[in-house]
GROMACS .gro file of C-alpha atoms in nm:
model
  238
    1UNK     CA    1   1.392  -0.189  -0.678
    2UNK     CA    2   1.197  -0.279  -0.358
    3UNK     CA    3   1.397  -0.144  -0.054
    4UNK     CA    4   1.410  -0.397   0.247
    5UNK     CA    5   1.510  -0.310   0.592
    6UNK     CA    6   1.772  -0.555   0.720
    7UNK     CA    7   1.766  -0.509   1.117
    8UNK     CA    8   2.142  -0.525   1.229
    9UNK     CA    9   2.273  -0.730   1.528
   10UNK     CA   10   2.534  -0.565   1.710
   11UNK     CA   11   2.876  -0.589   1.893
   12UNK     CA   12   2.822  -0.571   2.254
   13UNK     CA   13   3.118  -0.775   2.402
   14UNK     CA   14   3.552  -0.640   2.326
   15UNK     CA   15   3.701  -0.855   2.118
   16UNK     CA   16   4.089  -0.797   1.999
   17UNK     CA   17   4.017  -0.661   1.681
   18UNK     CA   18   3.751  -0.403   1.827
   19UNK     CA   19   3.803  -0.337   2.150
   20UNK     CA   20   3.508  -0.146   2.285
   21UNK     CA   21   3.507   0.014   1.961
   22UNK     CA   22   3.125  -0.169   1.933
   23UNK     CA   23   2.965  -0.210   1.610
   24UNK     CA   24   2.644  -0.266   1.412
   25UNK     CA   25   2.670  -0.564   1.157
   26UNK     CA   26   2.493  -0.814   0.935
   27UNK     CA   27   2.603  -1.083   0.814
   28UNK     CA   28   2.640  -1.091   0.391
   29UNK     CA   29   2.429  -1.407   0.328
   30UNK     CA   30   2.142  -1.202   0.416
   31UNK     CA   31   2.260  -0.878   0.182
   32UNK     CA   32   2.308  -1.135  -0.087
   33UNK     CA   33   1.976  -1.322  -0.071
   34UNK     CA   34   1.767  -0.991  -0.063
   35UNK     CA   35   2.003  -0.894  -0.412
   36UNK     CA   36   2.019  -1.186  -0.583
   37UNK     CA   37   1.634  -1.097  -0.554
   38UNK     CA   38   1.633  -0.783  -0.726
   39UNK     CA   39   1.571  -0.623  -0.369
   40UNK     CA   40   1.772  -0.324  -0.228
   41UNK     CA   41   1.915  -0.426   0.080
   42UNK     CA   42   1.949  -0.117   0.404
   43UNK     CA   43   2.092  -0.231   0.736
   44UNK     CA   44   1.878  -0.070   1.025
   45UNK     CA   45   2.123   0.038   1.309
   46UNK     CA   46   2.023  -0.050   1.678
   47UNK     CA   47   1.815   0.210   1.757
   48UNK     CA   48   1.539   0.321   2.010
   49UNK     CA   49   1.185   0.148   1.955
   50UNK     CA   50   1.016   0.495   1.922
   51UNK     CA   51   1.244   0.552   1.579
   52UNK     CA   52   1.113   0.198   1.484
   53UNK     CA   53   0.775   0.306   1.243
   54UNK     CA   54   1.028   0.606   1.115
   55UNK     CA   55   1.294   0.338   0.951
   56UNK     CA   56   0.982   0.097   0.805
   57UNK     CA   57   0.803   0.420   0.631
   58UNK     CA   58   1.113   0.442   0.421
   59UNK     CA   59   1.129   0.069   0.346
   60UNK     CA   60   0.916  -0.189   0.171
   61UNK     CA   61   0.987  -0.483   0.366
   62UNK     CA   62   1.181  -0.603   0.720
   63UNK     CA   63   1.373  -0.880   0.748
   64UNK     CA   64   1.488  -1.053   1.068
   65UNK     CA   65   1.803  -1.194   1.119
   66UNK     CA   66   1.976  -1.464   1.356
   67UNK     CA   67   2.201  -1.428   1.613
   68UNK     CA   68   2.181  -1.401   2.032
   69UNK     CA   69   1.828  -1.589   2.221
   70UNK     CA   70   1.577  -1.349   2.300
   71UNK     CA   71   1.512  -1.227   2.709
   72UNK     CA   72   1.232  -1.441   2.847
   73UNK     CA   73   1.115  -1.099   3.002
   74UNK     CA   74   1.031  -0.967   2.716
   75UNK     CA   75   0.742  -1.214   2.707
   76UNK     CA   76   0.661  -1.267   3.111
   77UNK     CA   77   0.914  -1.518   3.203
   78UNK     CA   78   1.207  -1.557   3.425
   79UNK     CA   79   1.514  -1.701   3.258
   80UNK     CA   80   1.619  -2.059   3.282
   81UNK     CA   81   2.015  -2.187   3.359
   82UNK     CA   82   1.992  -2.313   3.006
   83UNK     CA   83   1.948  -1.904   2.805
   84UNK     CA   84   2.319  -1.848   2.672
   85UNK     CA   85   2.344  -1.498   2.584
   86UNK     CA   86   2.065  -1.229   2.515
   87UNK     CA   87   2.009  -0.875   2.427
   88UNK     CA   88   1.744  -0.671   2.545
   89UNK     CA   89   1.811  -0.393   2.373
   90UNK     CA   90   1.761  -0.568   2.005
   91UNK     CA   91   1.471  -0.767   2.131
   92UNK     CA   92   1.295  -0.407   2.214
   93UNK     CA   93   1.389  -0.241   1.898
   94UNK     CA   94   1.309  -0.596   1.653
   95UNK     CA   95   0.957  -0.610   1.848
   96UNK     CA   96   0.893  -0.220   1.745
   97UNK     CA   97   0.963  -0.298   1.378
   98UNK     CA   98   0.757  -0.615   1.367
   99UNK     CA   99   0.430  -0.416   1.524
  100UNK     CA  100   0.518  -0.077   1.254
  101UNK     CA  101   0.591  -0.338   0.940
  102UNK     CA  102   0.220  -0.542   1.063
  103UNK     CA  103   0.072  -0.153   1.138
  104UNK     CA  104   0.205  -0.103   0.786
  105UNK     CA  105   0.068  -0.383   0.583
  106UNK     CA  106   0.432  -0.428   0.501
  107UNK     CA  107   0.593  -0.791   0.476
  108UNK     CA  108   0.805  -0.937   0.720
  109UNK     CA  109   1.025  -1.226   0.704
  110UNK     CA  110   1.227  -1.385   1.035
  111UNK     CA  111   1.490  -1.635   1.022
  112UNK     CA  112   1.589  -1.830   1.322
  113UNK     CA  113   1.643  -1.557   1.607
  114UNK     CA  114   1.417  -1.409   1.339
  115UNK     CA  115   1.088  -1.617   1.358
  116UNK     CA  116   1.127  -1.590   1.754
  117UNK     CA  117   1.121  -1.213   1.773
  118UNK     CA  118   0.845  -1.185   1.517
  119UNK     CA  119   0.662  -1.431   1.718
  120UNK     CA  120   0.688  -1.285   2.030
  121UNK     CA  121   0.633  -0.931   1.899
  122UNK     CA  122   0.312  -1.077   1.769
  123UNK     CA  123   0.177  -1.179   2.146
  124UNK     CA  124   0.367  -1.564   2.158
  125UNK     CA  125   0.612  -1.688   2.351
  126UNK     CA  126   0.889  -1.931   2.335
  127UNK     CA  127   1.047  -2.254   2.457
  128UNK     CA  128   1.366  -2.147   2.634
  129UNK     CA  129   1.544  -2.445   2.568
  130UNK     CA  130   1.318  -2.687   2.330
  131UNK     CA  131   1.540  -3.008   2.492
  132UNK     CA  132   1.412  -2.959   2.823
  133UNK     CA  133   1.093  -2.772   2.777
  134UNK     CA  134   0.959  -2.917   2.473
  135UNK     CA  135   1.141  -3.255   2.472
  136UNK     CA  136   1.316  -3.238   2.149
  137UNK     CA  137   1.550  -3.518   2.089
  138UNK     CA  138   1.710  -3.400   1.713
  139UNK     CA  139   2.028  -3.197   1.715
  140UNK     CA  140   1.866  -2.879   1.608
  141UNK     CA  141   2.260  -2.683   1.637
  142UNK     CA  142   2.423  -2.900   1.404
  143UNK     CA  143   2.790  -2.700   1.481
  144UNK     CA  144   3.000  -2.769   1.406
  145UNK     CA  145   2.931  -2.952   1.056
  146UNK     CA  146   2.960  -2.592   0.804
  147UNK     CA  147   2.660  -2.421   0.817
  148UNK     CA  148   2.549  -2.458   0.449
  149UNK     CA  149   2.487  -2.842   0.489
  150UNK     CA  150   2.143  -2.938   0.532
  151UNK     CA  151   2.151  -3.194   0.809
  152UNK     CA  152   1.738  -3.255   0.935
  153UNK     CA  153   1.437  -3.270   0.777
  154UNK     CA  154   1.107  -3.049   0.788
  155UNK     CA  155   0.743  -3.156   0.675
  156UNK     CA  156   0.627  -2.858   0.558
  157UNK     CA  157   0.172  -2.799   0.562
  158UNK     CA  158   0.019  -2.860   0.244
  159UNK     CA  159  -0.069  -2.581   0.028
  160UNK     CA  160   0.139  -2.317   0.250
  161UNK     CA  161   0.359  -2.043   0.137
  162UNK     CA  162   0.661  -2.303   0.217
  163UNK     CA  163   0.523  -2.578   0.063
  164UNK     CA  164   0.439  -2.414  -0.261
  165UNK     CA  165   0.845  -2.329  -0.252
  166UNK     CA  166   1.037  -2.592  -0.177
  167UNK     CA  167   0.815  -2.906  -0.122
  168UNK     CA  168   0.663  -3.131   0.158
  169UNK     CA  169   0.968  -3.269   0.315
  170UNK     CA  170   1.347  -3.151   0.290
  171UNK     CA  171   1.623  -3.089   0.445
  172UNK     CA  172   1.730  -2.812   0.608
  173UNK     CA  173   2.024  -2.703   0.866
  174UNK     CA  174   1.989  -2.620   1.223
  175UNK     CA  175   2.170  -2.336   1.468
  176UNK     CA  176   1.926  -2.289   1.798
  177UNK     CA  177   1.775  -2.408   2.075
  178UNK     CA  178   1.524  -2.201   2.154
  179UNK     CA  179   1.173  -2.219   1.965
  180UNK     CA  180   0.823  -2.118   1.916
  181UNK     CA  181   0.585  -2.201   2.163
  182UNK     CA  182   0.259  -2.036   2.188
  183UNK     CA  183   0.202  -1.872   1.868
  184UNK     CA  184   0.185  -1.506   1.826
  185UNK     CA  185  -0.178  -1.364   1.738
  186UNK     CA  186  -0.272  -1.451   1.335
  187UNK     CA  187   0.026  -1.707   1.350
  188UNK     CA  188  -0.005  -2.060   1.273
  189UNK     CA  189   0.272  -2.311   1.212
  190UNK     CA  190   0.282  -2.438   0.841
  191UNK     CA  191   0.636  -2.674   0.881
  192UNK     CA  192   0.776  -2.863   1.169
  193UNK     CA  193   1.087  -3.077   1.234
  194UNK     CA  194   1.007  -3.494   1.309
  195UNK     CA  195   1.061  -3.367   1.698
  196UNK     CA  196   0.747  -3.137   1.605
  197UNK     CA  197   0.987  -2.792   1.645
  198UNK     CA  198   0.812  -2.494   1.492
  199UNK     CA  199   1.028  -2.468   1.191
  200UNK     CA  200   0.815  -2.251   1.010
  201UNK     CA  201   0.504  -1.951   1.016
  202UNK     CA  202   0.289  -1.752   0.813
  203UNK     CA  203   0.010  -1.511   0.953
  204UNK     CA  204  -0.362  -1.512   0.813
  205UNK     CA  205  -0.279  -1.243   0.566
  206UNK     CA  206   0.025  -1.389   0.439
  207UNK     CA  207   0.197  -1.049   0.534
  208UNK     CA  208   0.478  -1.214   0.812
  209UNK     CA  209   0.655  -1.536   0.729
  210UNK     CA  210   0.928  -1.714   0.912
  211UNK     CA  211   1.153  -1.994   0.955
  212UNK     CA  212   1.385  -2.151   1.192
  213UNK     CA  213   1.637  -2.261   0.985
  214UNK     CA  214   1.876  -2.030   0.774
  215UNK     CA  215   1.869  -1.991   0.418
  216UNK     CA  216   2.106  -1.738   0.341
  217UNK     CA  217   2.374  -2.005   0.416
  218UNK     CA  218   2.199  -2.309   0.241
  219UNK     CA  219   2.100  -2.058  -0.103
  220UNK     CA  220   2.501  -2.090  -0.313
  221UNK     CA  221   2.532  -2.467  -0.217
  222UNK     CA  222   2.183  -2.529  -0.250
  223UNK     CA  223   2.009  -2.240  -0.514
  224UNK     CA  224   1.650  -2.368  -0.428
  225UNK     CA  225   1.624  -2.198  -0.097
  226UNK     CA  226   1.708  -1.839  -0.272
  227UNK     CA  227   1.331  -1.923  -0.383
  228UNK     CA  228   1.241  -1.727   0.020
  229UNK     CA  229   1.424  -1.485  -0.052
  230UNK     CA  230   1.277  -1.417  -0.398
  231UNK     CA  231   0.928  -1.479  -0.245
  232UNK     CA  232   0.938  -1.227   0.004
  233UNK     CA  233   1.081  -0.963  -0.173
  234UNK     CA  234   0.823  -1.043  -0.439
  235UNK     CA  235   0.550  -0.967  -0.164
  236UNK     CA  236   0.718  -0.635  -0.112
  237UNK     CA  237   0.614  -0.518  -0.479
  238UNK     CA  238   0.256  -0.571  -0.444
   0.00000   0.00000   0.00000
């Protein structure tokens, strides 16, 4: 079985149940798409950047997972009113995987948070707040309809990794507001949403995919999205 490094968010606020007692976590969508692919799934702790090409040499592939924006200064910009919470901390660490998996020649897959990490880490930057910066006009954080209900569509590039999936247009659901601006270097864009959001990526190589939306909670309602899970983990075999 191919081993895939799932890098963890963390706990960095008390909460009654806690306290200060802070924790590393992922959510179980993601540990169930990478097994219902025949992949073995590791959660990578929060840890320093120069540990980061020590975890990938002992897995076969790194996926990304959602959760808090990523710091504008982490690529050159001062933070608007709009950035809710951020954590520079995972941002440092996620970037140092993404450049040791590339180094590597080992795959990479990002989802939501995901795809903006991977793109930055790449050299690209990001819309802070696509309503304002990029004038979306879609609800792209469809909360709080449940999170496995597809609820915009995507047109997705002919003949891309995407595509080949799941089709040229489909639904999909929707939890951010921040996006991909200028791509990351051997990026391009291969799906976007009808208010042209970045919904998806794939690098020249094929190596790093990503998308904004979130699979793991679409793939028991809706078993045809397990197909990126099952894709990427297939990528990790060869």
């Amino acid at each position: 079985m191919n081993k895939i490094g799932i890098a963890s968010n963390h706990l960095i606020h008390p909460n009654p149940r806690f306290d200060t007692n802070f924790i590393d976590y992922i959510q179980i969508d993601y540990v169930n798409g990478i097994k219902h692919a025949d992949g073995l799934p590791f959660v990578l702790p929060l840890g320093d950047p120069k540990d980061a090409e020590a975890y990938i040499e002992n897995v076969d592939g790194l996926l990304l997972s959602g959760g808090q924006g990523v710091t504008p200064a982490v690529y050159g910009e001062e933070p608007l009113k709009e950035v809710a919470e951020t954590d520079i901390y995972r941002d440092q660490f996620e970037i140092a995987l993404v450049q040791a998996a590339v180094k590597a020649h080992k795959p990479v897959l990002g989802i939501c948070r995901g795809i903006q990490i991977l793109n930055v880490a790449l050299g690209g930057t990001l819309y802070q707040d696509i309503y304002k910066q990029a004038g979306a006009y879609l609800k792209h954080n469809q909360y709080p309809t449940s999170w496995e209900i597809p609820t915009h569509h995507i047109t997705t590039d002919r003949n891309s990794w995407l595509n080949q999936l799941l089709g040229d247009r489909f639904l999909v659901n929707s939890f951010h507001h921040q996006g991909i601006h200028q791509l990351g270097k051997q990026l391009k864009s291969v799906a976007t949403s009808d208010d042209k959001v970045v919904e998806a990526v794939e690098s020249a190589d094929g190596n790093v995919i990503g998308v904004e939306f979130h699979p793991e909670m679409m793939a028991e309602a809706h078993p045809e999205f397990q197909k990126i899970f099952d894709y990427f983990v297939n990528k990790a075999r060869n």
